[in-house]
Coordinates of C-alpha atoms in Angstrom, one line a residue:
M100 CA -31.9 -49.1 -16.4
C101 CA -30.4 -46.2 -14.1
C102 CA -32.4 -44.3 -11.8
E103 CA -31.3 -41.1 -9.9
E104 CA -33.2 -39.3 -7.1
A105 CA -34.3 -35.7 -7.7
G106 CA -35.8 -33.3 -5.4
T107 CA -38.9 -32.3 -7.4
A108 CA -38.2 -33.6 -10.8
T109 CA -40.4 -35.7 -12.9
V110 CA -39.8 -38.9 -14.3
D111 CA -38.6 -38.7 -18.0
V112 CA -37.5 -41.5 -19.9
V113 CA -35.5 -41.1 -23.0
A114 CA -36.0 -43.8 -25.8
L115 CA -33.5 -44.9 -28.3
P116 CA -33.8 -43.1 -31.6
A117 CA -36.1 -44.8 -34.0
S118 CA -35.9 -44.8 -37.7
S119 CA -38.4 -42.6 -39.7
Q120 CA -39.4 -45.5 -41.9
H121 CA -40.2 -48.0 -39.3
K122 CA -42.2 -47.6 -35.9
A123 CA -40.4 -48.3 -32.9
A124 CA -41.7 -51.5 -31.0
P125 CA -41.7 -51.8 -27.2
T126 CA -39.0 -54.7 -27.3
K127 CA -36.7 -55.9 -24.5
R128 CA -33.8 -54.0 -26.0
N129 CA -35.7 -50.7 -25.8
A130 CA -36.8 -51.2 -22.2
A131 CA -33.4 -52.0 -21.2
G132 CA -32.3 -48.7 -22.7
L133 CA -34.1 -46.4 -20.2
Q134 CA -31.8 -43.5 -19.1
N135 CA -32.3 -40.6 -16.6
C136 CA -35.0 -42.0 -14.6
N137 CA -35.6 -38.8 -12.3
F138 CA -38.6 -39.0 -9.9
S139 CA -40.2 -37.4 -7.0
A140 CA -42.9 -38.6 -4.6
T141 CA -44.6 -35.2 -4.9
A142 CA -44.1 -34.6 -8.7
P143 CA -46.3 -35.9 -11.6
I144 CA -44.7 -38.9 -13.3
S145 CA -44.5 -39.0 -17.2
T146 CA -45.2 -42.3 -18.4
A147 CA -44.3 -41.7 -22.2
F148 CA -41.0 -42.0 -24.2
Y149 CA -39.8 -38.8 -25.6
S150 CA -37.3 -38.1 -28.3
P151 CA -34.4 -35.5 -27.4
S152 CA -34.3 -34.4 -31.0
P153 CA -35.9 -31.2 -31.6
T154 CA -37.6 -32.4 -34.8
R155 CA -41.0 -33.7 -34.8
V156 CA -41.8 -37.2 -33.8
D157 CA -44.6 -39.4 -34.9
E158 CA -47.0 -39.9 -32.2
D159 CA -46.8 -43.8 -32.6
L160 CA -43.2 -43.5 -31.2
F161 CA -44.5 -42.8 -27.8
V162 CA -44.8 -45.9 -25.7
P163 CA -46.0 -46.1 -22.1
I164 CA -43.7 -47.2 -19.4
P165 CA -44.8 -50.7 -17.8
P166 CA -46.5 -49.9 -14.5
K167 CA -44.2 -52.1 -12.7
I168 CA -41.1 -50.1 -13.5
A169 CA -42.6 -46.9 -12.7
L170 CA -43.8 -48.2 -9.3
L171 CA -40.4 -49.7 -8.6
C172 CA -38.7 -46.2 -9.1
L173 CA -41.1 -44.7 -7.0
L174 CA -40.8 -47.1 -4.0
L175 CA -36.9 -46.9 -4.3
A176 CA -37.0 -43.1 -4.3
S177 CA -39.4 -43.0 -1.1
A178 CA -37.2 -45.5 0.8
T179 CA -33.9 -43.8 -0.2
S180 CA -35.5 -40.3 1.0
A181 CA -36.5 -41.6 4.3
Q182 CA -33.3 -43.2 5.3
A183 CA -31.3 -40.1 4.1
S184 CA -32.4 -37.7 6.6
Q185 CA -34.3 -38.2 9.9
S186 CA -35.1 -35.2 11.9
L187 CA -36.0 -34.9 15.6
S188 CA -38.2 -32.1 17.1
L189 CA -38.3 -31.0 20.6
P190 CA -41.8 -32.6 21.4
Q191 CA -40.7 -35.8 19.8
A192 CA -37.5 -35.7 21.9
L193 CA -39.6 -35.2 25.2
A194 CA -42.2 -38.0 24.2
A195 CA -39.2 -40.4 23.7
A196 CA -37.6 -39.4 26.9
F197 CA -40.7 -39.8 28.9
A198 CA -41.4 -43.1 27.4
Q199 CA -37.8 -44.8 27.1
N200 CA -35.6 -43.0 29.8
P201 CA -34.4 -45.9 32.2
E202 CA -33.9 -43.5 35.1
L203 CA -37.5 -42.0 34.9
A204 CA -38.8 -45.6 34.8
A205 CA -36.6 -46.6 38.0
A206 CA -38.2 -43.4 39.7
G207 CA -41.6 -44.9 38.6
R208 CA -40.9 -48.0 40.5
E209 CA -40.8 -46.3 43.7
I210 CA -44.5 -45.9 43.7
G211 CA -45.0 -49.8 43.7
I212 CA -42.4 -50.0 46.3
A213 CA -44.4 -47.5 48.5
D214 CA -47.8 -49.3 47.8
G215 CA -46.1 -52.5 49.0
E216 CA -45.0 -50.8 52.2
R217 CA -48.4 -49.3 52.7
R218 CA -50.2 -52.9 52.2
Q219 CA -47.4 -54.5 54.7
A220 CA -48.3 -51.5 57.3
G221 CA -52.0 -52.4 57.5
L222 CA -51.6 -56.1 58.1
L223 CA -52.5 -57.4 61.7
P224 CA -49.9 -59.7 63.4
N225 CA -50.0 -63.3 63.1
P226 CA -51.5 -65.8 65.8
E227 CA -49.1 -68.2 67.5
L228 CA -49.7 -71.8 68.0
S229 CA -47.8 -73.6 70.6
W230 CA -47.7 -77.4 71.7
E231 CA -46.1 -78.2 75.0
V232 CA -45.4 -81.8 76.9
E233 CA -44.8 -82.0 80.6
D234 CA -43.4 -85.3 81.9
T235 CA -42.1 -87.4 78.9
R236 CA -43.3 -90.5 80.6
R237 CA -46.2 -92.1 78.5
D238 CA -48.5 -92.7 81.3
T239 CA -48.0 -89.5 83.3
S240 CA -47.3 -86.9 80.6
T241 CA -49.4 -83.8 80.2
T242 CA -50.1 -82.1 76.9
T243 CA -51.0 -78.5 76.2
V244 CA -51.9 -76.7 73.2
T245 CA -52.2 -73.0 73.0
L246 CA -53.2 -70.3 70.5
S247 CA -52.0 -66.9 71.3
Q248 CA -52.9 -63.6 69.4
P249 CA -51.1 -60.4 70.0
L250 CA -53.4 -57.3 70.3
E251 CA -51.7 -54.1 69.3
L252 CA -52.6 -51.3 71.6
G253 CA -52.0 -47.6 71.4
G254 CA -52.8 -47.1 67.7
K255 CA -49.8 -48.9 66.6
R256 CA -51.5 -50.1 63.3
G257 CA -53.0 -46.8 62.6
A258 CA -49.6 -44.9 63.1
R259 CA -47.7 -47.5 60.8
I260 CA -50.4 -46.8 58.0
A261 CA -49.8 -43.1 58.5
V262 CA -46.1 -43.5 57.9
A263 CA -46.7 -45.7 54.9
G264 CA -49.4 -43.3 53.4
T265 CA -46.8 -40.4 53.6
G266 CA -44.3 -42.7 51.8
Q267 CA -46.9 -43.2 48.9
A268 CA -47.2 -39.4 48.6
M269 CA -43.4 -39.1 48.8
A270 CA -43.2 -41.4 45.9
Q271 CA -45.5 -39.9 43.7
L272 CA -43.7 -36.4 44.2
G273 CA -40.3 -38.0 43.5
L274 CA -41.5 -39.1 40.2
E275 CA -42.9 -35.9 39.5
R276 CA -39.6 -34.2 40.4
Q277 CA -37.6 -36.7 38.4
R278 CA -40.0 -36.0 35.4
N279 CA -39.3 -32.2 35.7
G280 CA -35.7 -32.8 36.1
L281 CA -35.7 -35.0 32.8
R282 CA -37.6 -32.4 30.8
A283 CA -35.2 -29.9 32.0
D284 CA -32.3 -31.9 30.9
V285 CA -33.8 -32.8 27.6
V286 CA -34.9 -29.0 26.8
Q287 CA -31.1 -28.0 27.6
A288 CA -29.6 -30.9 25.8
F289 CA -31.9 -30.2 22.6
H290 CA -30.9 -26.8 22.7
A291 CA -27.2 -27.3 23.1
A292 CA -27.3 -29.9 20.1
L293 CA -29.4 -27.4 18.2
R294 CA -26.7 -24.6 18.9
A295 CA -23.9 -27.1 17.9
Q296 CA -25.9 -27.8 14.7
T297 CA -26.0 -23.9 14.2
A298 CA -22.5 -23.6 15.0
L299 CA -21.5 -26.1 12.4
E300 CA -23.5 -24.2 9.9
L301 CA -21.8 -20.9 11.0
A302 CA -18.4 -22.5 10.6
Q303 CA -19.1 -23.7 7.1
Q304 CA -20.3 -20.1 6.2
S305 CA -16.9 -18.8 7.7
Q306 CA -15.3 -21.2 5.7
A307 CA -16.9 -20.3 2.4
L308 CA -16.3 -16.5 3.4
T309 CA -12.4 -17.4 3.9
E310 CA -12.3 -19.3 0.5
R311 CA -13.8 -16.2 -1.0
G312 CA -11.3 -14.0 0.5
L313 CA -8.3 -16.4 -0.6
R314 CA -9.6 -16.5 -4.4
V315 CA -9.7 -12.5 -4.2
V316 CA -6.2 -12.2 -2.8
Q317 CA -4.7 -14.9 -5.2
G318 CA -6.4 -12.9 -8.1
R319 CA -4.7 -9.8 -6.9
V320 CA -1.3 -11.4 -6.4
T321 CA -1.4 -12.8 -9.9
A322 CA -2.3 -9.3 -11.2
G323 CA 0.7 -8.1 -9.3
Q324 CA -1.6 -5.7 -7.1
S325 CA -1.0 -7.5 -3.7
S326 CA 2.0 -9.2 -1.9
P327 CA 2.3 -13.0 -1.9
V328 CA 2.4 -12.6 2.1
E329 CA -1.4 -11.6 1.9
A330 CA -2.0 -14.9 0.0
T331 CA -0.1 -16.8 3.0
R332 CA -2.3 -14.9 5.4
A333 CA -5.4 -15.9 3.6
Q334 CA -4.2 -19.6 3.4
V335 CA -3.7 -19.5 7.0
Q336 CA -7.2 -18.2 7.9
L337 CA -8.6 -20.7 5.6
A338 CA -6.9 -23.6 7.4
Q339 CA -8.1 -22.1 10.8
A340 CA -11.5 -22.0 9.3
Q341 CA -11.5 -25.6 8.2
A342 CA -10.2 -26.7 11.5
E343 CA -13.0 -24.9 13.1
V344 CA -15.5 -26.9 10.8
R345 CA -14.0 -30.2 11.9
R346 CA -14.2 -29.1 15.5
A347 CA -17.8 -28.1 15.0
Q348 CA -18.6 -31.4 13.5
T349 CA -17.1 -33.2 16.7
Q350 CA -19.1 -31.1 18.9
R351 CA -22.3 -31.6 17.2
G352 CA -21.9 -35.4 17.4
V353 CA -21.3 -35.0 21.0
A354 CA -24.3 -33.0 21.6
Y355 CA -26.3 -35.3 19.3
Q356 CA -25.1 -38.4 21.6
A357 CA -26.0 -36.6 25.0
L358 CA -29.6 -35.9 23.6
A359 CA -29.9 -39.5 22.4
R360 CA -28.9 -40.7 25.8
L361 CA -31.6 -38.9 27.5
T362 CA -34.2 -40.2 25.1
G363 CA -33.2 -43.8 26.0
S364 CA -31.3 -44.6 22.8
P365 CA -27.8 -45.7 22.7
L366 CA -27.1 -44.1 19.4
A367 CA -28.3 -40.7 17.7
S368 CA -30.6 -42.0 15.0
F369 CA -31.3 -38.5 13.7
D370 CA -29.2 -36.4 11.7
L371 CA -31.2 -33.1 11.9
L372 CA -33.0 -31.1 14.6
Q373 CA -36.2 -29.0 13.8
A374 CA -36.9 -25.9 15.7
A375 CA -38.6 -22.5 14.7
N376 CA -35.6 -20.7 16.3
L377 CA -32.7 -21.0 18.8
S378 CA -34.5 -18.5 21.1
P379 CA -35.9 -20.0 24.4
G380 CA -38.5 -17.2 24.5
L381 CA -39.0 -14.2 26.8
A382 CA -38.2 -14.5 30.5
P383 CA -41.3 -14.6 32.8
S384 CA -41.9 -12.2 35.8
A385 CA -40.0 -13.4 38.9
D386 CA -42.8 -12.3 41.1
A387 CA -45.2 -14.4 39.3
L388 CA -43.2 -17.3 39.7
L389 CA -42.4 -16.7 43.4
D390 CA -45.9 -16.7 44.2
R391 CA -46.1 -20.2 43.0
V392 CA -43.2 -21.6 45.3
E393 CA -45.5 -23.5 47.5
Q394 CA -46.9 -25.4 44.5
T395 CA -43.4 -26.5 43.3
V396 CA -42.7 -30.2 43.6
E397 CA -39.5 -29.5 45.7
W398 CA -41.6 -27.4 48.2
R399 CA -44.3 -30.1 48.5
L400 CA -41.8 -32.8 48.8
A401 CA -40.2 -31.0 51.7
A402 CA -43.6 -30.4 53.2
A403 CA -44.3 -34.3 52.9
Q404 CA -41.1 -34.8 54.7
I405 CA -42.4 -32.9 57.7
E406 CA -45.7 -35.0 57.5
R407 CA -43.5 -38.3 57.4
G408 CA -41.7 -36.9 60.3
D409 CA -44.7 -36.1 62.2
A410 CA -46.2 -39.5 61.4
S411 CA -43.0 -41.3 62.6
L412 CA -43.1 -39.4 65.8
G413 CA -46.6 -40.7 66.5
S414 CA -45.6 -44.1 65.7
E415 CA -42.8 -44.1 68.2
K416 CA -45.2 -42.7 70.8
A417 CA -47.4 -45.7 70.0
Q418 CA -44.6 -47.9 70.7
R419 CA -44.6 -46.8 74.4
I420 CA -47.8 -48.8 75.1
P421 CA -47.0 -52.6 75.4
N422 CA -49.0 -55.1 73.3
L423 CA -51.3 -57.5 75.0
T424 CA -51.2 -61.2 74.1
V425 CA -54.4 -63.4 74.7
S426 CA -54.0 -67.0 74.8
L427 CA -56.7 -69.8 74.6
G428 CA -55.7 -73.4 75.0
S429 CA -56.5 -77.0 76.0
Q430 CA -54.6 -79.1 78.6
Y431 CA -54.9 -83.1 78.8
S432 CA -53.4 -85.0 81.7
R433 CA -52.9 -89.0 80.9
E434 CA -52.3 -89.5 84.7
D435 CA -55.7 -87.9 85.5
R436 CA -57.4 -88.5 82.3
E437 CA -58.9 -85.1 82.4
R438 CA -58.9 -82.3 80.0
V439 CA -59.0 -78.6 81.1
N440 CA -59.2 -75.3 79.5
V441 CA -56.5 -72.7 79.6
V442 CA -56.7 -69.1 79.3
G443 CA -53.8 -66.6 79.7
L444 CA -52.9 -62.9 79.2
S445 CA -49.5 -61.5 79.0
M446 CA -48.0 -58.1 78.7
P447 CA -44.5 -56.9 79.1
L448 CA -43.9 -54.4 81.9
P449 CA -42.4 -51.0 80.6
L450 CA -40.2 -50.4 83.8
F451 CA -37.2 -49.7 81.9
D452 CA -37.5 -49.4 78.2
R453 CA -40.5 -47.0 77.2
N454 CA -39.0 -46.3 73.8
Q455 CA -37.7 -42.9 75.1
G456 CA -34.8 -42.7 72.9
N457 CA -36.7 -43.4 69.6
V458 CA -39.3 -40.9 70.6
L459 CA -36.7 -38.0 71.1
A460 CA -35.0 -39.2 68.0
A461 CA -38.2 -38.9 66.0
A462 CA -39.1 -35.5 67.4
R463 CA -35.8 -34.2 66.4
R464 CA -36.2 -35.5 63.0
A465 CA -39.6 -33.8 62.9
D466 CA -37.9 -30.5 63.8
Q467 CA -35.1 -31.1 61.1
A468 CA -37.7 -31.7 58.5
R469 CA -39.3 -28.2 59.3
D470 CA -35.8 -26.4 59.1
L471 CA -35.2 -28.3 55.6
R472 CA -38.5 -27.0 54.4
N473 CA -37.4 -23.6 55.2
A474 CA -34.0 -24.2 53.4
V475 CA -35.7 -25.6 50.4
E476 CA -38.1 -22.5 50.3
L477 CA -35.1 -20.1 50.5
R478 CA -33.3 -22.0 48.1
L479 CA -36.1 -21.9 45.5
R480 CA -36.6 -18.3 45.8
S481 CA -33.0 -17.5 45.3
E482 CA -32.6 -19.8 42.3
T483 CA -35.7 -18.3 40.7
R484 CA -34.5 -14.7 40.9
S485 CA -31.2 -15.8 39.9
A486 CA -32.5 -17.8 37.0
V487 CA -34.8 -15.3 35.8
S488 CA -32.4 -12.5 36.0
Q489 CA -30.0 -14.5 33.8
W490 CA -32.6 -15.5 31.3
H491 CA -33.5 -11.7 31.2
T492 CA -30.1 -10.4 30.8
A493 CA -29.2 -13.2 28.2
M494 CA -32.3 -12.3 26.1
Q495 CA -31.3 -8.5 26.0
E496 CA -27.9 -9.8 24.5
V497 CA -29.4 -11.9 21.8
D498 CA -31.8 -9.2 21.0
A499 CA -28.8 -6.8 20.5
Y500 CA -26.9 -9.4 18.4
D501 CA -30.0 -10.0 16.4
R502 CA -30.7 -6.3 15.6
T503 CA -27.7 -4.6 15.5
I504 CA -24.3 -6.5 16.0
L505 CA -24.5 -9.4 13.7
P506 CA -25.9 -7.5 10.7
S507 CA -23.3 -4.8 11.2
A508 CA -20.5 -7.3 11.5
Q509 CA -21.7 -9.0 8.4
Q510 CA -21.9 -5.7 6.6
A511 CA -18.4 -4.9 7.7
V512 CA -17.1 -8.0 6.1
D513 CA -18.8 -7.6 2.8
T514 CA -17.6 -3.8 2.7
A515 CA -14.1 -4.7 3.4
T516 CA -14.1 -7.6 0.9
R517 CA -15.6 -5.3 -1.8
G518 CA -13.0 -2.6 -0.9
F519 CA -10.0 -5.0 -1.0
E520 CA -11.2 -6.1 -4.6
M521 CA -11.2 -2.5 -5.6
G522 CA -7.9 -1.9 -3.9
K523 CA -9.0 0.6 -1.3
F524 CA -8.6 -1.7 1.8
A525 CA -5.9 -3.9 3.0
F526 CA -6.1 -7.6 3.5
L527 CA -5.7 -7.1 7.2
D528 CA -8.8 -5.1 7.1
V529 CA -10.7 -8.0 5.6
L530 CA -9.3 -10.5 8.2
D531 CA -10.0 -8.3 10.8
A532 CA -13.7 -8.0 9.8
Q533 CA -13.9 -11.9 9.4
R534 CA -12.7 -12.3 13.1
T535 CA -15.1 -10.0 14.2
L536 CA -18.0 -11.6 12.7
I537 CA -16.6 -15.0 13.8
E538 CA -16.4 -13.7 17.4
A539 CA -19.7 -12.2 17.4
R540 CA -21.3 -15.4 16.2
G541 CA -19.7 -17.3 19.0
L542 CA -20.8 -14.8 21.6
Y543 CA -24.4 -14.8 20.2
L544 CA -24.5 -18.7 20.7
E545 CA -23.1 -18.0 24.2
A546 CA -25.8 -15.7 25.1
L547 CA -28.4 -18.3 23.5
A548 CA -26.8 -21.0 25.7
S549 CA -27.2 -18.8 28.9
A550 CA -30.9 -18.0 28.2
T551 CA -31.6 -21.6 27.5
D552 CA -29.7 -22.9 30.7
A553 CA -31.9 -20.3 32.7
R554 CA -35.1 -21.5 31.3
A555 CA -34.1 -25.2 32.1
Q556 CA -33.2 -24.1 35.7
V557 CA -36.8 -22.5 36.0
E558 CA -38.3 -25.4 34.3
R559 CA -36.7 -27.8 36.8
I560 CA -38.3 -25.9 39.7
Y561 CA -41.8 -25.1 38.4
G562 CA -42.1 -27.7 35.5
D563 CA -43.3 -27.0 32.0
L564 CA -43.9 -23.3 31.9
D565 CA -46.5 -23.6 29.1
D566 CA -48.8 -25.6 31.5
L567 CA -49.0 -22.9 33.9
S568 CA -52.5 -21.4 33.9
T569 CA -51.6 -17.8 34.6
P570 CA -49.6 -15.9 32.0
L571 CA -45.8 -15.5 33.2
N572 CA -44.5 -13.8 30.1
S573 CA -45.1 -10.2 31.5
R574 CA -41.9 -8.9 32.9
S575 CA -41.7 -7.5 36.4
N576 CA -40.1 -4.3 37.2
N577 CA -37.5 -5.7 39.2
D578 CA -36.3 -7.8 36.4

């Protein structure tokens, strides 16, 4: 039995021809002679033998296929179809990246680290137990046992907790920034791989177009209507097209592998990307985005640095006040055979070291954090305007290619090819039209890449644009 997979064909089984005088019996020999078992999971399955002869066949010759054989064919078809092609969409790539990317997982560990630091900051200092012996002679020795407890003054514990609390907030913001960056990287890599996939398809179309031109030239050369030099030119053009196909295949493989790495996979388990189109969509309004600068994770992280600097300054100022150590103990004298209680207080005198240097350094770090916050805001505003302008300009180019350039270039190739077949144009005109079309396709993909990179830069700053509550797709007059 031989089974071949077909896209939408039914299962048709051809039986061995039977004699008109004897009825065909469902023997093992007949079952072994099944041929052309074509099947599809979405098509009905015929379970009867039929004779290829156009003559009328007796109804008794139709024998049902055994259910096990039909089920086996269907299972083999499903397994082969599932392994033949595995596609990947952008939502699937993002979900895989968020779940499996090791860099994002490492950034998430910072939250646990900050929680541990916060817990440690709230702990009280441990008490101290001491044991002391005076005069090691047995009959005249004095033994003292003391329990000491440092008491933190000046709000040191609260200052430590404040510093650790800002660390927790910064860890959360760091994870959000890493997530936004990963999303932008995945979107950028997905569209790059999608463009590489499209570039391969266009290269194959160019190769088919060149092969068509070669056939036309060879026919004209054979008919004596063209010079053999034109055939040579067509062969050179075909070799270049074939080299471009190989180059496009390599670039697609590299782009697929880059996307697979971001999704946490060492190998690209997909061989096809699914997307409605190559366009990243219309550019949003720059003014609407700039109104949200203070909501971006970069700005909030810079603001958290200011809070951390202020908290660190408060902690250093609290260190200027010395701690008080309270001691309670008992002293026993063997010579006097008497036990007395011991109470003590101790405190360092801040005559020289009052933590002046650390306070000054913390104050300068707080000022530095404010300057960095201003620098981050300036950078975000500049990058937003640049990215939106690049996005808007690139989409204008894409629209021009979609509406005018690509259709006109394709029409020029068709016209030149038909004119050459009719002897009205030279083959150089065909080659020039083909080169123009190929260059236009390449520039079209470059414009898409520019628009996609600009969108990725915007989403790296503001996160997923689709999650923003205010519509941003209305273009501003400044764009």
